[in-house]
PDB file of C-alpha atoms and ligand atoms in Angstrom:
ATOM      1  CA  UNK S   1      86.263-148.595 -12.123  1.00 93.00           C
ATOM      2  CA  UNK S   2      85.015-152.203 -12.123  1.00 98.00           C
ATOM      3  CA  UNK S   3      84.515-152.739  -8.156  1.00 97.00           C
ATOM      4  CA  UNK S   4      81.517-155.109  -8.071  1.00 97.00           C
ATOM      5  CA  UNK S   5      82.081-156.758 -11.513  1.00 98.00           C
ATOM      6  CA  UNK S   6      83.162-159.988 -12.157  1.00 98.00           C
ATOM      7  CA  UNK S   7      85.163-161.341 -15.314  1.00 98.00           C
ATOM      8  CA  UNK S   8      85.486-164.427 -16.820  1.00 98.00           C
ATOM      9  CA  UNK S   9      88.583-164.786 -18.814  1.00 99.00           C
ATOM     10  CA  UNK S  10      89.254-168.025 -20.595  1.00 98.00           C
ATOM     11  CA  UNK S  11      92.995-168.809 -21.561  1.00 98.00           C
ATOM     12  CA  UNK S  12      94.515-166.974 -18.772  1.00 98.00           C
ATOM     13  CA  UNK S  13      97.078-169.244 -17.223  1.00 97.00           C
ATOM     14  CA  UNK S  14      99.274-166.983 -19.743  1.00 96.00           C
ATOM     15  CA  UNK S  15     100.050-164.653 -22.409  1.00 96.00           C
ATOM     16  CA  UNK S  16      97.278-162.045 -23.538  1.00 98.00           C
ATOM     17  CA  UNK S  17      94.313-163.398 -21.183  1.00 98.00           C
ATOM     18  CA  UNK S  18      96.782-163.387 -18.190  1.00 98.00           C
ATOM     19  CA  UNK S  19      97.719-159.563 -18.460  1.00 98.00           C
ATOM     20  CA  UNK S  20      93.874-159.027 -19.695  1.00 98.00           C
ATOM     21  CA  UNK S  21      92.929-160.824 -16.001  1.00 98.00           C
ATOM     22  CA  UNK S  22      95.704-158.474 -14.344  1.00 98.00           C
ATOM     23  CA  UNK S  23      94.244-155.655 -16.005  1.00 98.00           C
ATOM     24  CA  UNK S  24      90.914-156.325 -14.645  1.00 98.00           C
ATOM     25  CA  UNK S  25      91.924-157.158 -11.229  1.00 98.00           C
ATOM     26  CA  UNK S  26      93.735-153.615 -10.923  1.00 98.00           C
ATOM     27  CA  UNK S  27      90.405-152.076 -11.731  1.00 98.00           C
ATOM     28  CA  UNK S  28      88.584-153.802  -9.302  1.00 98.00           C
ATOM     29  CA  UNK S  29      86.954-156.691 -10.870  1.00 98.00           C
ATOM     30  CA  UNK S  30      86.727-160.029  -8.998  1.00 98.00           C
ATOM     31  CA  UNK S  31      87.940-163.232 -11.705  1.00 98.00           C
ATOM     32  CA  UNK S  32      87.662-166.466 -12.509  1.00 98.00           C
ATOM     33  CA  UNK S  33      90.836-167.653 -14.337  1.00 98.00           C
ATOM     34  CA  UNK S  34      91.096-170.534 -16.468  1.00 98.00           C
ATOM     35  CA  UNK S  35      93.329-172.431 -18.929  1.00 98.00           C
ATOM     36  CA  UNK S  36      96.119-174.941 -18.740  1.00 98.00           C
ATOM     37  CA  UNK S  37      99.463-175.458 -17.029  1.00 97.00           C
ATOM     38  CA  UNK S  38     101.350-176.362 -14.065  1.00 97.00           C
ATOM     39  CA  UNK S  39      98.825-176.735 -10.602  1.00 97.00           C
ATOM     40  CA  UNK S  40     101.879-175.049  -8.618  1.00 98.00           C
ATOM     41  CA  UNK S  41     102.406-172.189 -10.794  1.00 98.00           C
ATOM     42  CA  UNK S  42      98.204-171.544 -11.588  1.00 98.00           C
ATOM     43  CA  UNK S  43      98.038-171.120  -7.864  1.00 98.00           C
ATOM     44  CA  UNK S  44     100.802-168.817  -7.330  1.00 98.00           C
ATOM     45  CA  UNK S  45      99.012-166.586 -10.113  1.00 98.00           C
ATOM     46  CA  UNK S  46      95.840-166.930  -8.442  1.00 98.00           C
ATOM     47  CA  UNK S  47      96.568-165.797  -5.013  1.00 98.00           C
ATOM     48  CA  UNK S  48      99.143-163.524  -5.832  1.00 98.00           C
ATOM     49  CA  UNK S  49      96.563-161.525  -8.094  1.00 98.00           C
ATOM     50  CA  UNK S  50      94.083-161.750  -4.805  1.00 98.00           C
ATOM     51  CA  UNK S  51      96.989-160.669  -2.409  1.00 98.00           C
ATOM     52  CA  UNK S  52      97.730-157.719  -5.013  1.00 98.00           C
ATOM     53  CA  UNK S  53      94.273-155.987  -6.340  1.00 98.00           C
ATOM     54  CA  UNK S  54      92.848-157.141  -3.239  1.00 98.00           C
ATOM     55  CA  UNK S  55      90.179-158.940  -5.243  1.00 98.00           C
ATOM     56  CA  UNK S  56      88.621-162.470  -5.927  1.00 98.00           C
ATOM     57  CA  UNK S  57      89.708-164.697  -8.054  1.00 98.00           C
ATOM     58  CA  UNK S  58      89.444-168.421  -8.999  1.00 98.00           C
ATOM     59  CA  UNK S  59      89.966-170.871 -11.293  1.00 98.00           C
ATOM     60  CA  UNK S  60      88.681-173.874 -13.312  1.00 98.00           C
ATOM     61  CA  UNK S  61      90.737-175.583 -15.970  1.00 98.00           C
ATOM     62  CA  UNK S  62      87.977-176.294 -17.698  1.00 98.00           C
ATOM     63  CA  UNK S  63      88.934-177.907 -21.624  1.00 98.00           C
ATOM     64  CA  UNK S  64      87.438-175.664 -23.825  1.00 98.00           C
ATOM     65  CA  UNK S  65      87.386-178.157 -26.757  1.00 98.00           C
ATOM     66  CA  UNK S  66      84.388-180.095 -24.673  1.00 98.00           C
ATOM     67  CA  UNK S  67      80.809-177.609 -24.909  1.00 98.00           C
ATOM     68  CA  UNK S  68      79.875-178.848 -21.850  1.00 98.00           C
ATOM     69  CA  UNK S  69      82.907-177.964 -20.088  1.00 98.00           C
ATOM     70  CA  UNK S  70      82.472-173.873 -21.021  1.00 98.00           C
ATOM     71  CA  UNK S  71      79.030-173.800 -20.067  1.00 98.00           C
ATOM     72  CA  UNK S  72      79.953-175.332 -17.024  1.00 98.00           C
ATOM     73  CA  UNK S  73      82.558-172.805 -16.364  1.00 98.00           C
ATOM     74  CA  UNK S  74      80.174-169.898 -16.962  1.00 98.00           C
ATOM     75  CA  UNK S  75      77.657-171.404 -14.360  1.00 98.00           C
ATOM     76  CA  UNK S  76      80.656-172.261 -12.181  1.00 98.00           C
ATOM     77  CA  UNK S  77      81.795-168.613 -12.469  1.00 98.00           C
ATOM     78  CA  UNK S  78      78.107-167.113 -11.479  1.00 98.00           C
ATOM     79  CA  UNK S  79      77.769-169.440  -8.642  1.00 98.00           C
ATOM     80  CA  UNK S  80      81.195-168.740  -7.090  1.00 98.00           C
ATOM     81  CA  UNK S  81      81.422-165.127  -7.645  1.00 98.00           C
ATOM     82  CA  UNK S  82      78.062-163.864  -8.146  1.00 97.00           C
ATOM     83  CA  UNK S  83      78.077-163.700 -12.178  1.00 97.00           C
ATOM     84  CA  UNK S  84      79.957-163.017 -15.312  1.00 98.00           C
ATOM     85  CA  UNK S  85      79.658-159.317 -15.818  1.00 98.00           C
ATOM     86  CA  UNK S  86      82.992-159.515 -18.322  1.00 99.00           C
ATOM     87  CA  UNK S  87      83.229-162.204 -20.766  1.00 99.00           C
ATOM     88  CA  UNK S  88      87.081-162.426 -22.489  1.00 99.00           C
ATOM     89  CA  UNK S  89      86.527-165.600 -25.230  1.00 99.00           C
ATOM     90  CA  UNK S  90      90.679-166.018 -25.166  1.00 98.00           C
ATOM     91  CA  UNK S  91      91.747-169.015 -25.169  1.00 98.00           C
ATOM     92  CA  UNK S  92      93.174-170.159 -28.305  1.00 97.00           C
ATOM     93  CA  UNK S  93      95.154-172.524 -30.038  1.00 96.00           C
ATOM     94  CA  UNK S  94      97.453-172.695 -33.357  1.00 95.00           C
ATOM     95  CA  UNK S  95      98.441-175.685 -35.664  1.00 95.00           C
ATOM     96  CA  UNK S  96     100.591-174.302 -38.840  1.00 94.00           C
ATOM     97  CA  UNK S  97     100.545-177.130 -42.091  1.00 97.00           C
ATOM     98  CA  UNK S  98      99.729-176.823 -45.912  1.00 98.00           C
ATOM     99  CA  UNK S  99      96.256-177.561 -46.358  1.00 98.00           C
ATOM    100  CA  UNK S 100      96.762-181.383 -47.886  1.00 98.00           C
ATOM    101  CA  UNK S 101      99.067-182.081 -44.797  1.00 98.00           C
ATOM    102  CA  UNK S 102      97.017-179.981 -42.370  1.00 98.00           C
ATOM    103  CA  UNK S 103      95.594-182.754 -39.557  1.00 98.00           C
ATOM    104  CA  UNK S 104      91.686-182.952 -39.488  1.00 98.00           C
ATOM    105  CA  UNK S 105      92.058-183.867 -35.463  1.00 98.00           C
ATOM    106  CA  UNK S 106      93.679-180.290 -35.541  1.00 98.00           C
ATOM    107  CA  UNK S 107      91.091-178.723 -37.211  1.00 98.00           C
ATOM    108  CA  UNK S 108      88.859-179.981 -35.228  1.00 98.00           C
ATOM    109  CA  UNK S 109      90.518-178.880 -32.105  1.00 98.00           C
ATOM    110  CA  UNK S 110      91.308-175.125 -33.346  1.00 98.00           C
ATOM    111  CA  UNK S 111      87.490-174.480 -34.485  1.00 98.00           C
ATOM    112  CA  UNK S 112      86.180-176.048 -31.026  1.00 98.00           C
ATOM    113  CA  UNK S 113      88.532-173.675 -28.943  1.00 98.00           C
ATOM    114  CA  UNK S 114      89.294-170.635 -30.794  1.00 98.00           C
ATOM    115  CA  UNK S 115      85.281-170.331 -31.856  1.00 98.00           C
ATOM    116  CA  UNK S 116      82.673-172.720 -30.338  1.00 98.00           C
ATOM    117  CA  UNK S 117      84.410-172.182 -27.312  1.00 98.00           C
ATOM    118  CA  UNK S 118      82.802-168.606 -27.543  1.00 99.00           C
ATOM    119  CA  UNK S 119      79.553-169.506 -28.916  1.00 99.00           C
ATOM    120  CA  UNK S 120      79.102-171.853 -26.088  1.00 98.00           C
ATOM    121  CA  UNK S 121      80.164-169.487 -23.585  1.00 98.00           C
ATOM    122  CA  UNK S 122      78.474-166.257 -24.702  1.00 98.00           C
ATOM    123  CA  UNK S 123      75.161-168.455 -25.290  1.00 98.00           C
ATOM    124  CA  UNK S 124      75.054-169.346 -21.317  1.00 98.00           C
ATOM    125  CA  UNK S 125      76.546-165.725 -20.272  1.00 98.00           C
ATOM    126  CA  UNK S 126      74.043-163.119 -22.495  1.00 98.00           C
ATOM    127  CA  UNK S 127      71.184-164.277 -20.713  1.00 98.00           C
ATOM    128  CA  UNK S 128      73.078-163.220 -16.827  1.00 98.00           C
ATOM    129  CA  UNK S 129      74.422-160.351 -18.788  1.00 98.00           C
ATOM    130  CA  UNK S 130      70.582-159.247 -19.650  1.00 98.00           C
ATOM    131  CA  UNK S 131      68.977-159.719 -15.891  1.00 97.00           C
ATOM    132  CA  UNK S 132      71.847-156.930 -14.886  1.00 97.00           C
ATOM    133  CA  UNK S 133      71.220-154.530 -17.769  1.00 98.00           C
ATOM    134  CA  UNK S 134      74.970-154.185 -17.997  1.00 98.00           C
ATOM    135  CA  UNK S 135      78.135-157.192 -19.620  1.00 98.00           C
ATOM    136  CA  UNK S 136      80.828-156.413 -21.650  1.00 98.00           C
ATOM    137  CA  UNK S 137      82.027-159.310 -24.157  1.00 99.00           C
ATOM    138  CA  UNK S 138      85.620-159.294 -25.747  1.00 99.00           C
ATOM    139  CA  UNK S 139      86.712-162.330 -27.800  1.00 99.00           C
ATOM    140  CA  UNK S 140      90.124-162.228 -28.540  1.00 98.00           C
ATOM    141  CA  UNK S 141      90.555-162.542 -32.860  1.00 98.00           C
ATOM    142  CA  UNK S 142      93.415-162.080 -34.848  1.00 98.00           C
ATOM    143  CA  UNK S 143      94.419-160.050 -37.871  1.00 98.00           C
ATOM    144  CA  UNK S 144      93.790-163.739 -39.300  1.00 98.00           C
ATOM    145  CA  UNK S 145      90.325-162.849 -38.632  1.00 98.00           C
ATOM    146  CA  UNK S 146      90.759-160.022 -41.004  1.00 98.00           C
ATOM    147  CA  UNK S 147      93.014-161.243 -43.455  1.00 98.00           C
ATOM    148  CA  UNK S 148      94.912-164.670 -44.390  1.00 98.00           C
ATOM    149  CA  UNK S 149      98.451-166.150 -43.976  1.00 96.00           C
ATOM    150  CA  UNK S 150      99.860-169.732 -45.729  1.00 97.00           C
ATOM    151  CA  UNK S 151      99.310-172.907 -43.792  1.00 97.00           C
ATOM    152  CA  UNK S 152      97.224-171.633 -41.262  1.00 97.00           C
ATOM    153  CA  UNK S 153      93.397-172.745 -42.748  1.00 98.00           C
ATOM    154  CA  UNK S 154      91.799-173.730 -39.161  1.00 98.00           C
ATOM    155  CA  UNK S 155      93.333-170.298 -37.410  1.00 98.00           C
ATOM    156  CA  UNK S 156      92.522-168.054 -40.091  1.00 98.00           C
ATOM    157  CA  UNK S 157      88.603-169.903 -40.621  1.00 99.00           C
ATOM    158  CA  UNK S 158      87.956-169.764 -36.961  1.00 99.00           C
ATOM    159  CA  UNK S 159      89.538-166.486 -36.371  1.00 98.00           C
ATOM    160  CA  UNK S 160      87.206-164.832 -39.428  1.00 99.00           C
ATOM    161  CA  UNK S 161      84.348-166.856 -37.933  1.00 99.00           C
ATOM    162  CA  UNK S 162      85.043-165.253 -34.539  1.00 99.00           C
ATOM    163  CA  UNK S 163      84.720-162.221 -36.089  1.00 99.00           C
ATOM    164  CA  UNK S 164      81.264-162.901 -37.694  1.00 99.00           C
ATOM    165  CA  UNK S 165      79.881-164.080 -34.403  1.00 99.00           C
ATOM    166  CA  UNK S 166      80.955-161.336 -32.711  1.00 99.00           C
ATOM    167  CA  UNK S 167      78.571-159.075 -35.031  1.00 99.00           C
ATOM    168  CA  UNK S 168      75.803-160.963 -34.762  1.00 99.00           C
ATOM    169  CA  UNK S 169      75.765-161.230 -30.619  1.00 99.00           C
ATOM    170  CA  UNK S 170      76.724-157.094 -30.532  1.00 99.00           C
ATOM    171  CA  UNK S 171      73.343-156.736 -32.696  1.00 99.00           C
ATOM    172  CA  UNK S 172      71.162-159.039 -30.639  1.00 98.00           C
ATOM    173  CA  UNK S 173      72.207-156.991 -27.291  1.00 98.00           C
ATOM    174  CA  UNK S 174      72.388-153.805 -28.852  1.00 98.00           C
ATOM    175  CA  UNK S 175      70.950-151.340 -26.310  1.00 98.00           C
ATOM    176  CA  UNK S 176      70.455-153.392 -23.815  1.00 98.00           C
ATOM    177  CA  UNK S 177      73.989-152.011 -21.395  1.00 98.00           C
ATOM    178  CA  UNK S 178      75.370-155.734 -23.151  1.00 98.00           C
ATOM    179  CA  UNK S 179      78.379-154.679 -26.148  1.00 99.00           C
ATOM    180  CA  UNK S 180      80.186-157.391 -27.703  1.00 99.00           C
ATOM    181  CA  UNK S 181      83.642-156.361 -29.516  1.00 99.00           C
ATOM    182  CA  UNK S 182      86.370-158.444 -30.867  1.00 99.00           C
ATOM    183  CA  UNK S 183      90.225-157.237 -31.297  1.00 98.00           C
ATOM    184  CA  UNK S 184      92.264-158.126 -33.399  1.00 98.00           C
ATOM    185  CA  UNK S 185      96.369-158.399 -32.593  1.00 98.00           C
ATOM    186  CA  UNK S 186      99.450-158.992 -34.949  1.00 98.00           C
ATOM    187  CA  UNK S 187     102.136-160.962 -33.009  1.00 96.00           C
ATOM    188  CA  UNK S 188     102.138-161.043 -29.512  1.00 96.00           C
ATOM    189  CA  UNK S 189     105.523-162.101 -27.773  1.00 89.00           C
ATOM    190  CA  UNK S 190     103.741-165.722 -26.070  1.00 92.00           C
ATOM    191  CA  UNK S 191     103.795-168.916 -26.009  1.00 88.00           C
ATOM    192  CA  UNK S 192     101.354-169.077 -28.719  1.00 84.00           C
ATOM    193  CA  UNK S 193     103.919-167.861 -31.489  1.00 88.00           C
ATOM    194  CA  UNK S 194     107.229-168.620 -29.571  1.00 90.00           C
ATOM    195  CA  UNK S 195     107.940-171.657 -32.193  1.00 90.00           C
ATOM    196  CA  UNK S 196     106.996-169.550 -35.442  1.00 87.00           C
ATOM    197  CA  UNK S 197     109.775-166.922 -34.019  1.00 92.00           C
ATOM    198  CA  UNK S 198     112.290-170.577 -32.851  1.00 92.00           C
ATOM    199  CA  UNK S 199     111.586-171.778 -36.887  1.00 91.00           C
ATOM    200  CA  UNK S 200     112.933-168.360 -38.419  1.00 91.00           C
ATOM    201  CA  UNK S 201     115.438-168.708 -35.252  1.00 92.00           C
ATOM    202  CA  UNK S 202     116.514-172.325 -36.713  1.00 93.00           C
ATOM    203  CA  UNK S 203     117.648-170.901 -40.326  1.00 90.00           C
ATOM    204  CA  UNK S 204     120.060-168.065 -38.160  1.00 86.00           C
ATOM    205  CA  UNK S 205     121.920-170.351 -36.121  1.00 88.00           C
ATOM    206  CA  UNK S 206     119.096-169.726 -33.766  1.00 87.00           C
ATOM    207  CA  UNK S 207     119.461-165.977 -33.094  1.00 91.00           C
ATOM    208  CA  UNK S 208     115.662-165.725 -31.158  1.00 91.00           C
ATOM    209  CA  UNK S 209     116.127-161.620 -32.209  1.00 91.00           C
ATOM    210  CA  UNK S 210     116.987-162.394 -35.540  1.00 93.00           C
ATOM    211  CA  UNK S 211     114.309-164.948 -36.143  1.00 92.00           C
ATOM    212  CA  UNK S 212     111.644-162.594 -34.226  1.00 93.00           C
ATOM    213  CA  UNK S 213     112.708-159.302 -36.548  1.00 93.00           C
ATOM    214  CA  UNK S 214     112.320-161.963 -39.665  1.00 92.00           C
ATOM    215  CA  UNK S 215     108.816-162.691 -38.538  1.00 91.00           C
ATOM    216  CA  UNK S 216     107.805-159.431 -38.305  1.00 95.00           C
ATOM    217  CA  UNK S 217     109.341-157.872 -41.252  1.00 93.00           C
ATOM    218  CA  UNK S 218     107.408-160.336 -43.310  1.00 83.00           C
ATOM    219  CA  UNK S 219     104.019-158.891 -41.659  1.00 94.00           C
ATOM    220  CA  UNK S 220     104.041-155.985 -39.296  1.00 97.00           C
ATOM    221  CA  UNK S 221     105.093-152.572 -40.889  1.00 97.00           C
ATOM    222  CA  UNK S 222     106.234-150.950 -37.353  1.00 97.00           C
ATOM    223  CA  UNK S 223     108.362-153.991 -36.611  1.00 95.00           C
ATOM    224  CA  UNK S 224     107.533-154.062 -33.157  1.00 95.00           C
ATOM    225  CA  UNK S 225     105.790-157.035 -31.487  1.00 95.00           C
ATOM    226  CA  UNK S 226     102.614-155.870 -29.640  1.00 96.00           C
ATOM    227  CA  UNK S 227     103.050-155.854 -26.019  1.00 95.00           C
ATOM    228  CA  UNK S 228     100.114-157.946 -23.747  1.00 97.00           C
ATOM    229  CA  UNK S 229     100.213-154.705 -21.732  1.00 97.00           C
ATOM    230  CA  UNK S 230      99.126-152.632 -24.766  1.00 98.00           C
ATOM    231  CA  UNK S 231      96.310-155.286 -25.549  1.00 98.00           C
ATOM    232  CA  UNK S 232      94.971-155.117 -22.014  1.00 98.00           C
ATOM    233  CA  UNK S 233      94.908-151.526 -21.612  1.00 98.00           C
ATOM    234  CA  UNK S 234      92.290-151.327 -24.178  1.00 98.00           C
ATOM    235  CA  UNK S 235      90.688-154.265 -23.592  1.00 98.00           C
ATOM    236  CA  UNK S 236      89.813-152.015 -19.405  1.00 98.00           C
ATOM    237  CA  UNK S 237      88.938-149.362 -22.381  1.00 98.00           C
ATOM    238  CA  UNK S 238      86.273-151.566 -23.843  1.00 98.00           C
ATOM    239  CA  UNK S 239      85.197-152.114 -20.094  1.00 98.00           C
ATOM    240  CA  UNK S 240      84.567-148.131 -19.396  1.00 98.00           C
ATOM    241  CA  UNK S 241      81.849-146.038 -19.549  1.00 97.00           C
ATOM    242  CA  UNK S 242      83.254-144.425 -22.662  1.00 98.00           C
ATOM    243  CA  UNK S 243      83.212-147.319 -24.951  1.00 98.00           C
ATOM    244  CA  UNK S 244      79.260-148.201 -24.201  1.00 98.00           C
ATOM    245  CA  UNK S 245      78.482-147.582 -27.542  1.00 98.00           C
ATOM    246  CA  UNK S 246      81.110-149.180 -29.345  1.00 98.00           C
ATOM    247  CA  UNK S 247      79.989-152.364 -30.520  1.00 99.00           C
ATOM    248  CA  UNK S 248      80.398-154.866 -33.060  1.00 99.00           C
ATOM    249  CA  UNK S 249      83.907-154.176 -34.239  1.00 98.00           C
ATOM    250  CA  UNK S 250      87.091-155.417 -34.706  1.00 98.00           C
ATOM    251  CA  UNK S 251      89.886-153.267 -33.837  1.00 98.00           C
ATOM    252  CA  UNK S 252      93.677-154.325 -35.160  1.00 98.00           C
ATOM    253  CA  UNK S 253      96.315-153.850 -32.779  1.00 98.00           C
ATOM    254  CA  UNK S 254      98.686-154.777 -35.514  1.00 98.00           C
ATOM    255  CA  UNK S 255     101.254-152.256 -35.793  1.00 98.00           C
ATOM    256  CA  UNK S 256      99.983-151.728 -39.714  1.00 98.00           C
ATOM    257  CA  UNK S 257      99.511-155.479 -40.773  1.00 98.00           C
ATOM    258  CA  UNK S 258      96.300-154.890 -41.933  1.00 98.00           C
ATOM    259  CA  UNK S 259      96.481-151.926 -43.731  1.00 97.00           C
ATOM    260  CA  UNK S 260      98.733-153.039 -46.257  1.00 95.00           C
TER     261      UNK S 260
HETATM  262  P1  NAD W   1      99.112-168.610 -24.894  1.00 68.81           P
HETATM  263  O1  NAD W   1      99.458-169.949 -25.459  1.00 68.81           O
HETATM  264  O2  NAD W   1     100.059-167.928 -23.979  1.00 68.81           O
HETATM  265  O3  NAD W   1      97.691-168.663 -24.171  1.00 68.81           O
HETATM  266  C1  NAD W   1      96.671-169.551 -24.524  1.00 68.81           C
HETATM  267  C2  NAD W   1      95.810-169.828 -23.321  1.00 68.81           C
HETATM  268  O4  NAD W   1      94.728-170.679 -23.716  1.00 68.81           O
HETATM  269  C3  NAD W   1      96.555-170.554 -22.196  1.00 68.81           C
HETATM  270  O5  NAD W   1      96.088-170.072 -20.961  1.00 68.81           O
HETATM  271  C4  NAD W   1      96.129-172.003 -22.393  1.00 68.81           C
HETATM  272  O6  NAD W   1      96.219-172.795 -21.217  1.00 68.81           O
HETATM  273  C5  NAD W   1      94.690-171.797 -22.824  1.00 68.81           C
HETATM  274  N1  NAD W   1      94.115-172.941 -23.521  1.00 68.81           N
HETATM  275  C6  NAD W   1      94.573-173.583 -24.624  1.00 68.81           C
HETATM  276  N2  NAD W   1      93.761-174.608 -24.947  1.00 68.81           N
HETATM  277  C7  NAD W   1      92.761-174.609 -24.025  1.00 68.81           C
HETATM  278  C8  NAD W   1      91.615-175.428 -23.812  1.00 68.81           C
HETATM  279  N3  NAD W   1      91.326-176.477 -24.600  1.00 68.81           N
HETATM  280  N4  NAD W   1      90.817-175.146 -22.754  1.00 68.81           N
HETATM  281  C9  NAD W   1      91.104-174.119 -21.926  1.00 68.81           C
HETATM  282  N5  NAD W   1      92.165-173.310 -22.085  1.00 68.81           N
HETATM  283  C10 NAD W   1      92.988-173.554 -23.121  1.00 68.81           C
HETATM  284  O7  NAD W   1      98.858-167.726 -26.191  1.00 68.81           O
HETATM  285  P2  NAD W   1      98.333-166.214 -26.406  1.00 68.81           P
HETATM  286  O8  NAD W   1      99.134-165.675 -27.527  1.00 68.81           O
HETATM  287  O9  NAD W   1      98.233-165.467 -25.135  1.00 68.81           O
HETATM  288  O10 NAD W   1      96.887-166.518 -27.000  1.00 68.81           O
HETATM  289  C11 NAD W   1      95.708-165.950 -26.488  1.00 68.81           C
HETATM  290  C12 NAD W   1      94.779-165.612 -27.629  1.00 68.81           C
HETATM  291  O11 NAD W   1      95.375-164.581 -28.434  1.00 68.81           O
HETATM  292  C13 NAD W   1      94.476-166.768 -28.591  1.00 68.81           C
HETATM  293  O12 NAD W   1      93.096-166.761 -28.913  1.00 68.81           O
HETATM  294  C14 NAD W   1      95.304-166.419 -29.818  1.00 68.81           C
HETATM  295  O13 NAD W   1      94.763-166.970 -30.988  1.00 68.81           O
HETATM  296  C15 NAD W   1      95.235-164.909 -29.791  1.00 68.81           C
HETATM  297  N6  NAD W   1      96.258-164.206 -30.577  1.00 68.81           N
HETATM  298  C16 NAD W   1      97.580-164.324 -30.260  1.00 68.81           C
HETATM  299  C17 NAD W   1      98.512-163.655 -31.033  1.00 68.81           C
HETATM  300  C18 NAD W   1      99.991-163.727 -30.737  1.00 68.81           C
HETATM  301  O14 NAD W   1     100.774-163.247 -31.566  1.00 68.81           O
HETATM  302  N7  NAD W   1     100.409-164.285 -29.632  1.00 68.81           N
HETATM  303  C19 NAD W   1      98.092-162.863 -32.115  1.00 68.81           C
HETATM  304  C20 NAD W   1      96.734-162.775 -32.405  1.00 68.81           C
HETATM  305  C21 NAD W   1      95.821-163.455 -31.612  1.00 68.81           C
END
C-alpha cells in the first residue's frame, strides 16, 4: 500500500515508533529511523527491517531537544530517500515530580522533545508534503493530551499542546492530499513507563504484574495495557486511502481512560 513512500519516524530505536516503523516497512514504505541507544543494536534493527520488507531504511540519531538537529533530519531524510511522505512526531520523553520539586532543566527538555520537536519538524516537512499533493502527519500524544495526571506538569502541557498544534497544521493543509492527526494512547508496555510500573512494583515486594495491574487499575477501565502492535495498525490506517479525510483529531487508544 505505501510502495514509493517514504516515512520519517522520530523515536524509533524502540517502543511505539519502532513497531510504527515496522508497520510501515511491511507496507512498503522506505524509512528513516531515528532516536537513541546502543550503535550495535540500532544497526541490527536497521538492516534487519531492510533484509525483511525488502525496503530502505536509515538512520540519524539526531537530538531532538536541539531545532536545528530535526530540521536537519527532515532535509537529511529527503536527500537520502527522496522525501518525507510520512511524518510520525514520536519521540518523547517523561520526568514525573510535584510541581514545586519538578526540575526546570526537565521542563525544558520534555516541551523541546515531546512538542517543538514537532513544530520544527512539520514546519520543514509541509512544504515537501505540498510539492507532492499527498503526506500524512501522525504525532504521537497521550491521553495526557486529553486529560491530566499528578506530577506530570511538562508531559501533560506538552502533550495538550501537541494536541493544539496538531489542529492548527490539519487546517492549514486541509484539502491539499496533506492530513495531520494525533493519537492518543493510555499505557503502553515500554521503556517509557517501565519505572512507573517498577515504583508500584517496589511497594509489592516487586511483583512487575502486580505493580503493572496497580497502574492500570488506577487509570484504564479494560485493564489491559495497549499493545505497540495495536497502535501501529492504525497508525498504516491513518496512512490509507480510507482515512484521507480524517483530519485534525485525536483518537484515544486508551482502553476507556478517557471516558471516565
Ligand atoms: P520509548 O522510551 O521506548 O521510546 C522513546 C523514543 O524516543 C526512543 O527511540 C528514544 O531514543 C527517543 N528519544 C528520546 N529522546 C530523544 C531525543 N532527544 N532525540 C531523539 N530521540 C529521542 O517510549 P515509548 O513509550 O515508545 O514513547 C513513544 C511516544 O509515545 C512518546 O511520545 C510518549 O510520550 C508516547 N506515549 C507513550 C505511552 C506509554 O504508555 N508508553 C503512552 C502515551 C504516549
Amino acid at each position: 500500500m505505501l510502495k514509493g513512500k517514504v516515512a520519517l519516524v522520530t523515536g524509533s530505536t524502540s517502543g511505539i515508533g519502532l513497531a510504527i516503523a515496522r508497520a510501515l516497512a511491511r507496507e512498503g514504505a522506505d524509512l528513516m529511523l531515528n532516536g537513541f541507544g546502543e550503535a550495535q543494536a540500532i544497526e541490527k534493527t536497521r538492516a534487519g527491517l531492510e533484509a525483511e520488507f525488502g525496503v530502505k531504511v536509515g538512520w540519524s540519531g539526531a537530538d531532538l531537544s536541539q531545532p536545528a538537529a530535526v530540521a536537519g533530519l527532515v532535509e537529511y531524510a529527503v536527500r537520502r530517500l527522496g522525501g518525507v511522505d510520512i511524518l510520525c512526531n514520536n519521540a518523547g520523553i517523561q520526568h514525573t515530580a510535584p510541581i514545586e520539586r519538578f526540575p526546570p532543566e526537565k521542563w525544558d527538555a520534555i516541551i523541546g522533545v515531546n512538542l517543538s520537536a514537532a513544530f520544527h519538524a512539520m514546519r520543514v516537512a509541509v512544504p515537501h508534503m505540498r510539492k507532492k499533493g499527498w503526506g500524512r502527519i501522525v504525532n504521537t500524544a497521550s491521553v495526557h493530551g486529553l486529560v491530566a495526571s499528578v506530577e506530570k506538569s511538562a508531559y501533560v502541557a506538552a502533550k495538550h499542546g501537541l494536541v493544539g498544534l496538531t489542529k492548527v497544521v490539519a487546517l492549514e493543509t486541509a484539502g491539499s492530499g496533506i492530513t495531520c492527526n494525533a493519537f492518543c494512547p493510555g499505557f503502553v508496555l515500554t521503556d517509557l513507563i517501565r519505572p512507573q510500573i517498577e515504583a508500584k512494583a517496589s511497594k509489592v515486594g516487586g511483583d512487575f504484574a502486580a505493580g503493572t495491574r496497580e497502574l492500570l487499575a488506577d487509570k484504564q477501565p479494560s485493564k489491559q495495557l495497549v499493545t505497540v502492535e495495536q497502535i501501529a495498525a492504525y497508525i498504516v490506517f491513518l496512512c490509507s486511502d480510507a482515512a484521507a479525510q480524517i483530519t485534525g483529531t485525536a483518537l484515544p487508544l486508551d482502553g476507556g481512560w478517557t471516558a471516565q
